[in-house]
CSV table of C-alpha atoms (C1' of nucleotides) in Angstrom, one decimal:
chain,number,residue,atom,x,y,z
A,364,MET,CA,-32.0,165.9,-78.1
A,365,PRO,CA,-31.9,168.0,-75.0
A,366,ALA,CA,-28.6,169.8,-74.5
A,367,SER,CA,-28.9,169.5,-70.8
A,368,ALA,CA,-28.3,165.9,-70.8
A,369,GLN,CA,-24.8,164.9,-69.4
A,370,ILE,CA,-23.3,162.8,-72.1
A,371,PRO,CA,-22.7,159.5,-70.3
A,372,ARG,CA,-20.7,157.7,-73.0
A,373,ASN,CA,-20.7,154.4,-71.2
A,374,LYS,CA,-22.6,153.3,-68.2
A,375,SER,CA,-21.9,155.3,-65.0
A,376,ALA,CA,-19.5,157.6,-66.7
A,377,ARG,CA,-20.0,160.2,-64.1
A,378,ARG,CA,-19.2,157.9,-61.1
A,379,THR,CA,-15.9,156.9,-62.9
A,380,GLU,CA,-15.1,160.4,-63.2
A,381,ILE,CA,-15.9,161.2,-59.7
A,382,ARG,CA,-13.8,158.4,-58.6
A,383,ARG,CA,-10.9,159.3,-60.9
A,384,GLU,CA,-10.9,162.9,-59.9
A,385,ASN,CA,-10.9,162.3,-56.2
A,386,GLU,CA,-8.2,159.8,-56.4
A,387,ARG,CA,-6.2,162.2,-58.4
A,388,LEU,CA,-6.9,164.9,-55.6
A,389,ILE,CA,-5.8,162.6,-52.9
A,390,LEU,CA,-2.7,161.3,-54.4
A,391,ASP,CA,-1.5,164.8,-55.4
A,392,ALA,CA,-2.1,165.9,-51.8
A,393,ALA,CA,-0.5,162.8,-50.4
A,394,GLU,CA,2.5,162.9,-52.5
A,395,ARG,CA,3.2,166.4,-51.4
A,396,VAL,CA,2.6,165.7,-47.7
A,397,PHE,CA,4.6,162.6,-47.6
A,398,ALA,CA,7.4,164.4,-49.3
A,399,GLU,CA,7.3,167.4,-46.8
A,400,ALA,CA,6.8,165.3,-43.5
A,401,GLY,CA,8.0,161.8,-44.3
A,402,PHE,CA,5.7,158.7,-44.0
A,403,GLY,CA,5.8,158.9,-40.0
A,404,GLY,CA,5.1,162.8,-40.0
A,405,ALA,CA,2.3,162.8,-42.4
A,406,THR,CA,-1.2,162.6,-41.1
A,407,MET,CA,-4.2,161.7,-42.9
A,408,GLN,CA,-6.0,164.8,-41.7
A,409,LEU,CA,-3.3,167.1,-43.4
A,410,ILE,CA,-3.6,165.2,-46.6
A,411,ALA,CA,-7.4,165.5,-46.4
A,412,ASP,CA,-7.3,169.2,-45.8
A,413,LEU,CA,-4.9,169.7,-48.7
A,414,ALA,CA,-7.2,167.7,-51.0
A,415,GLY,CA,-10.2,169.5,-49.7
A,416,LEU,CA,-12.0,166.3,-48.7
A,417,PRO,CA,-13.1,165.1,-45.3
A,418,LYS,CA,-10.6,162.7,-43.8
A,419,ALA,CA,-13.3,159.7,-43.8
A,420,ASN,CA,-13.5,160.1,-47.5
A,421,LEU,CA,-9.7,159.3,-47.9
A,422,HIS,CA,-10.3,156.1,-46.2
A,423,TYR,CA,-13.2,155.2,-48.6
A,424,TYR,CA,-10.7,155.3,-51.5
A,425,PHE,CA,-7.6,154.0,-49.9
A,426,PRO,CA,-8.2,151.7,-46.9
A,427,THR,CA,-5.1,152.6,-44.8
A,428,LYS,CA,-2.3,155.3,-44.7
A,429,GLU,CA,0.1,152.6,-45.9
A,430,ALA,CA,-1.9,151.8,-49.0
A,431,LEU,CA,-2.1,155.4,-50.0
A,432,TYR,CA,1.7,155.5,-49.4
A,433,ARG,CA,2.4,152.6,-51.5
A,434,ARG,CA,0.4,154.1,-54.6
A,435,VAL,CA,2.4,157.2,-54.2
A,436,VAL,CA,5.7,155.5,-54.3
A,437,ARG,CA,4.8,153.1,-57.1
A,438,ASN,CA,3.5,156.1,-59.2
A,439,ILE,CA,7.0,157.8,-58.9
A,440,PHE,CA,8.8,154.6,-59.6
A,441,GLU,CA,7.0,154.2,-62.8
A,442,ILE,CA,7.7,157.8,-64.0
A,443,TRP,CA,11.3,157.0,-63.0
A,444,LEU,CA,11.4,153.9,-65.2
A,445,ASP,CA,9.8,155.7,-68.1
A,446,ALA,CA,12.9,158.0,-68.3
A,447,ALA,CA,15.0,154.9,-68.6
A,448,SER,CA,13.8,154.4,-72.1
A,449,THR,CA,16.1,157.3,-73.2
A,450,PHE,CA,18.9,155.2,-72.7
A,451,ASP,CA,17.8,152.4,-75.1
A,452,GLY,CA,17.5,153.8,-78.5
A,453,ALA,CA,21.0,155.5,-78.5
A,454,GLU,CA,23.7,154.5,-80.5
A,455,ASP,CA,26.7,156.3,-78.8
A,456,PRO,CA,27.3,157.3,-75.1
A,457,ALA,CA,27.0,161.0,-75.7
A,458,THR,CA,23.3,160.6,-76.9
A,459,GLY,CA,22.3,157.9,-74.6
A,460,ILE,CA,23.8,159.2,-71.3
A,461,GLY,CA,23.1,162.9,-72.3
A,462,GLY,CA,19.5,162.1,-73.0
A,463,TYR,CA,19.3,160.2,-69.9
A,464,ILE,CA,20.5,163.2,-67.9
A,465,ASP,CA,18.2,165.6,-69.5
A,466,ALA,CA,15.2,163.0,-68.8
A,467,LYS,CA,16.2,162.7,-65.2
A,468,MET,CA,16.8,166.5,-64.7
A,469,GLU,CA,13.4,167.0,-66.1
A,470,ILE,CA,11.9,164.6,-63.6
A,471,SER,CA,13.5,166.3,-60.8
A,472,ARG,CA,12.0,169.5,-62.0
A,473,ARG,CA,8.6,168.4,-62.7
A,474,HIS,CA,8.1,165.9,-59.8
A,475,PRO,CA,10.1,167.1,-56.8
A,476,HIS,CA,7.8,165.6,-54.4
A,477,GLY,CA,7.6,162.2,-55.8
A,478,SER,CA,11.3,162.2,-56.0
A,479,LYS,CA,11.7,163.0,-52.3
A,480,VAL,CA,9.2,160.3,-51.3
A,481,TRP,CA,11.2,157.8,-53.2
A,482,ALA,CA,14.6,159.1,-51.6
A,483,ALA,CA,13.0,158.8,-48.2
A,484,GLU,CA,11.6,155.5,-48.6
A,485,VAL,CA,15.1,154.1,-49.9
A,486,MET,CA,17.0,155.8,-47.1
A,487,GLN,CA,14.8,154.2,-44.5
A,488,GLY,CA,15.6,150.7,-46.0
A,489,ALA,CA,12.9,150.4,-48.6
A,490,PRO,CA,10.3,148.8,-46.4
A,491,VAL,CA,7.7,149.1,-48.9
A,492,ILE,CA,9.5,148.8,-52.4
A,493,GLN,CA,12.2,146.4,-51.5
A,494,ASP,CA,10.9,143.8,-54.1
A,495,TYR,CA,11.0,146.5,-56.7
A,496,LEU,CA,14.7,147.0,-55.9
A,497,GLU,CA,15.5,143.3,-56.2
A,498,THR,CA,13.7,142.7,-59.4
A,499,THR,CA,12.8,145.6,-61.6
A,500,LEU,CA,15.5,147.9,-60.6
A,501,LYS,CA,18.3,145.2,-60.6
A,502,ASP,CA,17.3,144.1,-64.0
A,503,TRP,CA,17.3,147.5,-65.5
A,504,THR,CA,20.7,148.2,-63.9
A,505,ASP,CA,22.1,145.0,-65.0
A,506,GLY,CA,21.0,145.8,-68.7
A,507,ARG,CA,22.3,149.3,-68.7
A,508,ILE,CA,25.6,148.0,-67.5
A,509,ARG,CA,25.7,145.8,-70.3
A,510,VAL,CA,25.2,148.7,-72.8
A,511,ILE,CA,27.7,150.9,-71.2
A,512,GLN,CA,30.3,148.1,-71.2
A,513,GLY,CA,29.7,147.5,-74.9
A,514,TRP,CA,30.4,151.2,-75.5
A,515,ILE,CA,33.6,150.7,-73.7
A,516,ASP,CA,34.5,147.7,-75.5
A,517,GLN,CA,33.9,149.4,-78.7
A,518,GLY,CA,36.2,152.2,-77.7
A,519,ARG,CA,33.6,154.8,-77.7
A,520,MET,CA,34.2,156.0,-74.1
A,521,ALA,CA,36.7,155.6,-71.4
A,522,PRO,CA,37.0,152.4,-69.5
A,523,VAL,CA,35.0,153.6,-66.2
A,524,ASN,CA,33.2,151.3,-64.0
A,525,PRO,CA,29.6,151.3,-65.5
A,526,ARG,CA,28.0,150.6,-62.1
A,527,HIS,CA,29.5,153.7,-60.4
A,528,LEU,CA,28.7,155.8,-63.6
A,529,LEU,CA,25.1,155.0,-63.0
A,530,TYR,CA,25.2,155.8,-59.4
A,531,MET,CA,26.7,159.0,-60.3
A,532,LEU,CA,24.0,159.9,-62.9
A,533,TRP,CA,21.4,158.9,-60.4
A,534,ALA,CA,22.9,161.0,-57.4
A,535,THR,CA,23.6,164.1,-59.4
A,536,THR,CA,20.1,164.1,-61.3
A,537,GLN,CA,18.2,163.4,-58.2
A,538,HIS,CA,20.0,166.0,-56.1
A,539,TYR,CA,18.3,168.7,-57.9
A,540,ALA,CA,15.0,167.4,-56.6
A,541,ASP,CA,15.8,166.1,-53.2
A,542,PHE,CA,18.1,168.9,-52.2
A,543,GLY,CA,16.0,171.4,-54.1
A,544,HIS,CA,15.3,173.4,-50.9
A,545,GLN,CA,19.2,173.6,-50.3
A,546,ILE,CA,19.9,174.7,-53.9
A,547,GLU,CA,17.1,177.3,-53.6
A,548,THR,CA,18.5,178.6,-50.3
A,549,LEU,CA,21.9,179.0,-51.9
A,550,ASN,CA,20.2,180.8,-54.8
A,551,HIS,CA,19.1,183.8,-52.6
A,552,GLY,CA,16.0,181.9,-51.8
A,553,ALA,CA,14.5,181.8,-55.3
A,554,PRO,CA,13.7,178.7,-57.4
A,555,LEU,CA,15.9,178.1,-60.3
A,556,THR,CA,14.7,180.0,-63.3
A,557,GLU,CA,14.5,178.5,-66.9
A,558,ARG,CA,17.9,179.8,-67.6
A,559,GLN,CA,19.4,178.2,-64.5
A,560,TRP,CA,18.0,174.8,-65.0
A,561,ALA,CA,19.4,174.9,-68.6
A,562,GLU,CA,22.8,175.8,-67.0
A,563,ALA,CA,22.6,173.0,-64.6
A,564,LYS,CA,21.7,170.4,-67.2
A,565,ALA,CA,24.5,171.7,-69.3
A,566,SER,CA,27.1,171.7,-66.5
A,567,VAL,CA,26.2,168.2,-65.5
A,568,LYS,CA,26.3,166.9,-69.0
A,569,ALA,CA,29.5,168.6,-69.7
A,570,ILE,CA,31.3,167.2,-66.7
A,571,ILE,CA,30.1,163.7,-67.0
A,572,LEU,CA,30.4,163.3,-70.8
A,573,ARG,CA,34.0,164.6,-70.7
A,574,GLY,CA,34.6,162.6,-67.6
A,575,ILE,CA,33.8,159.3,-69.5
A,576,GLY,CA,35.6,160.5,-72.6
A,577,ALA,CA,32.4,160.8,-74.8
A,578,ALA,CA,32.3,164.5,-75.2
B,317,MET,CA,48.0,157.5,-1.2
B,318,PRO,CA,45.4,154.7,-1.3
B,319,ALA,CA,45.0,153.2,-4.9
B,320,SER,CA,41.5,152.7,-4.3
B,321,ALA,CA,40.6,156.4,-4.6
B,322,GLN,CA,38.9,157.2,-7.9
B,323,ILE,CA,41.2,159.8,-9.4
B,324,PRO,CA,38.8,162.8,-9.5
B,325,ARG,CA,41.0,165.2,-11.4
B,326,ASN,CA,38.7,168.0,-11.0
B,327,LYS,CA,35.5,168.1,-8.8
B,328,SER,CA,32.8,165.5,-9.6
B,329,ALA,CA,34.7,163.8,-12.4
B,330,ARG,CA,32.6,160.7,-12.1
B,331,ARG,CA,29.4,162.7,-12.6
B,332,THR,CA,30.7,164.4,-15.6
B,333,GLU,CA,31.7,161.0,-17.0
B,334,ILE,CA,28.4,159.6,-16.5
B,335,ARG,CA,26.7,162.5,-18.1
B,336,ARG,CA,29.0,162.3,-21.1
B,337,GLU,CA,28.5,158.6,-21.5
B,338,ASN,CA,24.7,158.7,-21.2
B,339,GLU,CA,24.5,161.5,-23.6
B,340,ARG,CA,26.8,159.7,-26.1
B,341,LEU,CA,24.3,156.6,-25.7
B,342,ILE,CA,21.4,158.6,-26.4
B,343,LEU,CA,22.8,160.5,-29.5
B,344,ASP,CA,24.1,157.5,-30.9
B,345,ALA,CA,20.7,155.6,-30.6
B,346,ALA,CA,18.9,158.7,-31.7
B,347,GLU,CA,21.0,159.1,-34.9
B,348,ARG,CA,20.1,155.7,-36.0
B,349,VAL,CA,16.4,155.8,-35.1
B,350,PHE,CA,16.0,159.1,-36.8
B,351,ALA,CA,17.8,157.9,-39.9
B,352,GLU,CA,15.7,154.7,-40.0
B,353,ALA,CA,12.3,156.1,-39.3
B,354,GLY,CA,12.5,159.9,-39.8
B,355,PHE,CA,11.7,162.5,-37.2
B,356,GLY,CA,8.1,161.8,-37.4
B,357,GLY,CA,8.3,158.0,-37.4
B,358,ALA,CA,10.8,157.9,-34.6
B,359,THR,CA,9.5,157.4,-31.0
B,360,MET,CA,11.4,158.3,-27.9
B,361,GLN,CA,10.6,154.8,-26.4
B,362,LEU,CA,12.6,153.2,-29.5
B,363,ILE,CA,15.5,155.4,-28.9
B,364,ALA,CA,15.4,154.7,-25.2
B,365,ASP,CA,15.3,151.0,-25.8
B,366,LEU,CA,18.2,151.1,-28.2
B,367,ALA,CA,20.2,153.2,-25.8
B,368,GLY,CA,19.3,150.8,-22.9
B,369,LEU,CA,17.8,153.5,-20.8
B,370,PRO,CA,14.3,154.1,-19.4
B,371,LYS,CA,12.5,156.8,-21.6
B,372,ALA,CA,12.1,159.1,-18.6
B,373,ASN,CA,15.9,159.3,-18.6
B,374,LEU,CA,16.1,160.7,-22.2
B,375,HIS,CA,14.0,163.6,-21.1
B,376,TYR,CA,16.3,164.3,-18.1
B,377,TYR,CA,19.2,164.9,-20.7
B,378,PHE,CA,17.2,166.4,-23.6
B,379,PRO,CA,14.0,168.1,-22.8
B,380,THR,CA,12.2,167.3,-25.9
B,381,LYS,CA,12.2,165.2,-29.0
B,382,GLU,CA,13.0,168.2,-31.0
B,383,ALA,CA,15.9,169.3,-28.8
B,384,LEU,CA,17.3,165.8,-29.2
B,385,TYR,CA,17.0,165.9,-32.9
B,386,ARG,CA,18.4,169.4,-33.3
B,387,ARG,CA,21.6,168.0,-31.5
B,388,VAL,CA,21.8,165.1,-33.8
B,389,VAL,CA,21.5,167.3,-37.0
B,390,ARG,CA,24.1,169.6,-35.5
B,391,ASN,CA,26.6,167.0,-34.9
B,392,ILE,CA,26.5,165.7,-38.5
B,393,PHE,CA,26.8,169.1,-39.9
B,394,GLU,CA,29.9,169.8,-38.0
B,395,ILE,CA,31.5,166.5,-39.2
B,396,TRP,CA,30.4,167.5,-42.5
B,397,LEU,CA,32.2,171.0,-42.2
B,398,ASP,CA,35.2,169.4,-40.9
B,399,ALA,CA,35.8,167.6,-44.3
B,400,ALA,CA,35.6,170.8,-45.8
B,401,SER,CA,39.0,171.7,-44.7
B,402,THR,CA,40.6,169.2,-47.3
B,403,PHE,CA,39.6,171.7,-49.8
B,404,ASP,CA,41.6,174.5,-48.5
B,405,GLY,CA,45.2,173.6,-48.3
B,406,ALA,CA,45.4,172.4,-51.8
B,407,GLU,CA,47.3,174.2,-54.5
B,408,ASP,CA,45.7,172.5,-57.4
B,409,PRO,CA,42.2,171.1,-58.4
B,410,ALA,CA,43.3,167.3,-58.5
B,411,THR,CA,44.7,167.5,-55.0
B,412,GLY,CA,41.9,169.7,-53.4
B,413,ILE,CA,38.8,168.2,-55.1
B,414,GLY,CA,40.2,164.7,-55.1
B,415,GLY,CA,40.9,165.0,-51.4
B,416,TYR,CA,37.6,166.4,-50.9
B,417,ILE,CA,35.9,163.4,-52.6
B,418,ASP,CA,37.9,161.1,-50.5
B,419,ALA,CA,37.0,162.8,-47.3
B,420,LYS,CA,33.2,162.9,-48.2
B,421,MET,CA,33.3,159.2,-49.2
B,422,GLU,CA,34.7,158.3,-45.9
B,423,ILE,CA,32.0,160.4,-44.1
B,424,SER,CA,29.4,158.4,-46.0
B,425,ARG,CA,31.0,155.3,-45.0
B,426,ARG,CA,31.5,156.1,-41.4
B,427,HIS,CA,28.4,158.1,-40.7
B,428,PRO,CA,25.6,156.9,-42.8
B,429,HIS,CA,22.9,157.4,-40.2
B,430,GLY,CA,23.9,161.0,-39.7
B,431,SER,CA,24.0,161.6,-43.4
B,432,LYS,CA,20.5,160.3,-43.8
B,433,VAL,CA,19.2,162.4,-41.1
B,434,TRP,CA,20.8,165.4,-42.8
B,435,ALA,CA,19.3,164.4,-46.0
B,436,ALA,CA,15.9,164.1,-44.6
B,437,GLU,CA,16.0,167.3,-42.9
B,438,VAL,CA,16.9,169.1,-46.0
B,439,MET,CA,14.4,167.2,-48.0
B,440,GLN,CA,11.6,168.4,-45.7
B,441,GLY,CA,12.6,172.0,-46.1
B,442,ALA,CA,15.2,172.3,-43.4
B,443,PRO,CA,12.8,173.4,-40.6
B,444,VAL,CA,15.4,173.0,-38.0
B,445,ILE,CA,18.8,174.1,-39.8
B,446,GLN,CA,17.5,176.7,-42.0
B,447,ASP,CA,19.7,179.3,-40.4
B,448,TYR,CA,22.8,177.1,-41.0
B,449,LEU,CA,22.0,176.9,-44.7
B,450,GLU,CA,21.6,180.5,-44.9
B,451,THR,CA,24.7,181.5,-43.0
B,452,THR,CA,27.6,178.9,-42.6
B,453,LEU,CA,26.9,176.8,-45.6
B,454,LYS,CA,26.3,179.8,-47.9
B,455,ASP,CA,29.6,181.2,-46.8
B,456,TRP,CA,31.4,178.0,-47.1
B,457,THR,CA,29.9,177.7,-50.6
B,458,ASP,CA,30.7,181.1,-51.8
B,459,GLY,CA,34.3,180.7,-50.5
B,460,ARG,CA,34.8,177.4,-52.2
B,461,ILE,CA,33.4,178.7,-55.5
B,462,ARG,CA,35.8,181.5,-55.5
B,463,VAL,CA,38.7,178.9,-54.9
B,464,ILE,CA,37.4,177.0,-57.9
B,465,GLN,CA,37.0,180.1,-60.2
B,466,GLY,CA,40.6,180.8,-59.2
B,467,TRP,CA,41.8,177.5,-60.6
B,468,ILE,CA,39.9,178.0,-63.8
B,469,ASP,CA,41.3,181.4,-64.2
B,470,GLN,CA,44.7,180.2,-63.8
B,471,GLY,CA,44.0,177.4,-66.5
B,472,ARG,CA,44.3,174.6,-64.1
B,473,MET,CA,41.1,173.1,-65.1
B,474,ALA,CA,38.3,173.4,-67.5
B,475,PRO,CA,35.9,176.4,-67.2
B,476,VAL,CA,33.0,174.5,-65.6
B,477,ASN,CA,30.2,176.1,-63.5
B,478,PRO,CA,31.7,176.0,-60.0
B,479,ARG,CA,28.5,175.9,-58.4
B,480,HIS,CA,27.2,172.9,-60.1
B,481,LEU,CA,30.5,171.2,-59.8
B,482,LEU,CA,30.0,171.5,-56.0
B,483,TYR,CA,26.4,170.1,-56.1
B,484,MET,CA,27.8,167.2,-58.2
B,485,LEU,CA,30.4,166.6,-55.5
B,486,TRP,CA,27.8,166.6,-52.7
B,487,ALA,CA,25.4,164.7,-54.5
B,488,THR,CA,27.6,161.9,-55.7
B,489,THR,CA,29.5,161.4,-52.4
B,490,GLN,CA,26.4,161.5,-50.2
B,491,HIS,CA,24.7,159.1,-52.4
B,492,TYR,CA,26.8,156.2,-51.1
B,493,ALA,CA,25.3,156.9,-47.6
B,494,ASP,CA,21.7,158.1,-48.4
B,495,PHE,CA,21.0,155.4,-51.0
B,496,GLY,CA,23.3,152.7,-49.4
B,497,HIS,CA,20.4,150.3,-48.9
B,498,GLN,CA,19.8,150.5,-52.6
B,499,ILE,CA,23.5,150.2,-53.5
B,500,GLU,CA,23.7,147.0,-51.2
B,501,THR,CA,20.5,145.5,-52.6
B,502,LEU,CA,22.1,145.8,-56.1
B,503,ASN,CA,25.4,144.2,-54.7
B,504,HIS,CA,23.5,141.0,-53.9
B,505,GLY,CA,22.4,142.4,-50.5
B,506,ALA,CA,25.9,142.5,-49.2
B,507,PRO,CA,27.6,145.7,-47.8
B,508,LEU,CA,30.6,147.0,-50.0
B,509,THR,CA,33.9,145.5,-49.1
B,510,GLU,CA,36.9,147.4,-48.5
B,511,ARG,CA,38.0,146.7,-52.1
B,512,GLN,CA,34.4,148.0,-53.5
B,513,TRP,CA,34.8,151.2,-51.6
B,514,ALA,CA,38.1,151.8,-53.0
B,515,GLU,CA,36.6,151.2,-56.5
B,516,ALA,CA,33.9,153.5,-55.7
B,517,LYS,CA,36.1,156.3,-54.6
B,518,ALA,CA,38.5,155.7,-57.7
B,519,SER,CA,35.6,155.8,-60.0
B,520,VAL,CA,34.1,158.9,-58.8
B,521,LYS,CA,37.4,160.7,-58.8
B,522,ALA,CA,38.4,159.4,-62.1
B,523,ILE,CA,35.3,160.6,-63.9
B,524,ILE,CA,35.0,164.0,-62.2
B,525,LEU,CA,38.7,164.8,-62.4
B,526,ARG,CA,38.8,164.1,-65.9
B,527,GLY,CA,35.4,165.8,-66.3
B,528,ILE,CA,36.8,169.1,-65.1
B,529,GLY,CA,40.1,168.6,-67.1
B,530,ALA,CA,42.2,168.1,-63.9
B,531,ALA,CA,43.1,164.6,-64.3
C,781,DT,C1',-40.8,158.0,-59.8
C,782,DC,C1',-38.6,154.3,-57.2
C,783,DG,C1',-35.3,151.0,-55.5
C,784,DT,C1',-30.4,150.1,-55.8
C,785,DT,C1',-25.7,151.1,-55.5
C,786,DT,C1',-22.1,154.3,-54.9
C,787,DT,C1',-20.2,158.1,-52.6
C,788,DC,C1',-20.1,161.2,-48.7
C,789,DT,C1',-19.3,162.6,-43.8
C,790,DG,C1',-19.7,163.7,-38.8
C,791,DA,C1',-19.1,161.5,-34.7
C,792,DC,C1',-16.8,158.3,-32.3
C,793,DC,C1',-13.1,154.8,-30.4
C,794,DG,C1',-8.7,152.4,-29.0
C,795,DT,C1',-4.2,153.2,-29.0
C,796,DA,C1',0.4,155.1,-29.0
C,797,DT,C1',3.2,158.8,-28.1
C,798,DG,C1',5.5,162.9,-26.1
C,799,DG,C1',6.0,164.7,-21.7
C,800,DT,C1',5.6,165.2,-16.5
C,801,DC,C1',6.2,164.0,-11.8
C,802,DA,C1',7.2,162.4,-7.3
C,803,DA,C1',9.8,159.4,-5.0
C,804,DG,C1',13.5,157.1,-5.2
C,805,DT,C1',18.9,155.8,-5.6
C,806,DC,C1',23.6,157.2,-5.9
C,807,DA,C1',28.0,160.3,-6.0
C,808,DC,C1',30.5,163.2,-3.2
C,809,DA,C1',32.0,167.2,-0.3
C,810,DG,C1',32.7,168.4,4.3
D,461,DC,C1',28.6,159.6,8.6
D,462,DT,C1',25.5,163.0,6.9
D,463,DG,C1',23.5,166.5,4.1
D,464,DT,C1',22.9,168.2,-0.6
D,465,DG,C1',22.4,167.8,-5.1
D,466,DA,C1',22.7,165.3,-9.3
D,467,DC,C1',20.8,161.3,-11.5
D,468,DT,C1',17.1,157.4,-12.2
D,469,DT,C1',12.7,155.5,-13.1
D,470,DG,C1',7.8,153.5,-12.9
D,471,DA,C1',3.4,155.4,-13.1
D,472,DC,C1',0.7,158.5,-15.0
D,473,DC,C1',-1.8,162.3,-18.2
D,474,DA,C1',-3.4,164.8,-22.1
D,475,DT,C1',-3.5,164.8,-26.8
D,476,DA,C1',-3.3,163.3,-31.5
D,477,DC,C1',-3.7,159.8,-34.6
D,478,DG,C1',-5.2,156.0,-37.8
D,479,DG,C1',-9.2,154.0,-38.6
D,480,DT,C1',-14.5,152.7,-38.0
D,481,DC,C1',-19.3,153.1,-38.8
D,482,DA,C1',-24.0,154.2,-39.4
D,483,DG,C1',-26.6,157.1,-41.7
D,484,DA,C1',-27.4,160.8,-45.2
D,485,DA,C1',-26.9,162.1,-49.9
D,486,DA,C1',-26.1,161.7,-54.7
D,487,DA,C1',-25.9,158.8,-59.0
D,488,DC,C1',-27.9,155.5,-61.7
D,489,DG,C1',-30.8,152.1,-64.2
D,490,DA,C1',-35.5,150.9,-65.2
DNA sequence: TCGTTTTCTGACCGTATGGTCAAGTCACAG
DNA sequence: CTGTGACTTGACCATACGGTCAGAAAACGA
């Protein structure tokens, strides 16, 4: 049993690995470039350089610039939807909404590029993900509105408009990603520290939870 | 005194008029195209078509695409700063912050394109207006934080972090412009009605003012 | 080792875009 | 009416970009 042999568990494990690794490199680079330059301002050459691959290689894995962009947007949308689960298990608004704020703030912190790509896509009229807005997002929103309305009916929180509450949650949490550069500039040009992120989360939760009478 | 004479108050009033009118046409078209396609995706040809002028004429009034873009961004920044005045005259937080919310919501409604251009610019790291962030915006922010801190010290509102309160105000109000398309999609594809805008404003004010203990 | 399939890549192409220019047209002062 | 200078515009140019392709290299199964 020679130790030199590469352990190909199943057939062509190495090739699968290569493919996965390169797609990862390309998607990471693309997310960043799309975020920093927008779809129109991004160039395949720049993405290729950042990924450390020749441009032609990008077109081997992703046929067109738009296909690559689609994948980037879909990825962030899925991350975004995952955070939604926080909402579901909760019994009371303080836990459910507080947890949702924490989860979305964490996404803003961990995936600032993806967040910006999503924002830019929506701002430009969602040419690529309009169907997601009309189906998945709409269903999710309607469901969450029902949950909030339930809390209101049970007297667990003030009778606010659930839809606008949701918009406020989205706006406030995403702001820390999308306008991160502005926040950084107003923070003497330095990124928020661990402590400052905690302060931000606490502030947002404090104002909103008290604002809906669930503090 | 022949009535036919064009009343040129000062010299070459007609030419001044032509220039002003054309710059207006170009800036309006540019604001919209930059908002819908981003700086990189916008083309001078598209802006020219929308303005109803030949492309070469755009370059007569604005030497480069970037110069045109600069003007668009500066314009929205000035509108944005004007709304800030609402903050100043107020004695108590309910009036000051409530008025600021109204003013910024109104800007989101009246200038959705400009708002998006501004957002995209900041998201991309503010390559054009970085100096504004570091000077004007920073000064304004510091001043307003002092005002809010004053209210807190006087016991007129809860001791929230003034900076994060400001961020929340910006985020929430701009959301109605920047994510207007998403909001419209979730509103059965229709723009918000007069009544719905009023509801939005009222909801935002209710939650925030109660959230800071100024309701 | 050998043939097959997948991955890699430099060179190339057609097009679209920002910008230029020279020859016009028009406003207007004298 | 005429000269001057501001405005207009179709035609043009250089460049950059998305995308293609043919052939080399590497991985793989037998």
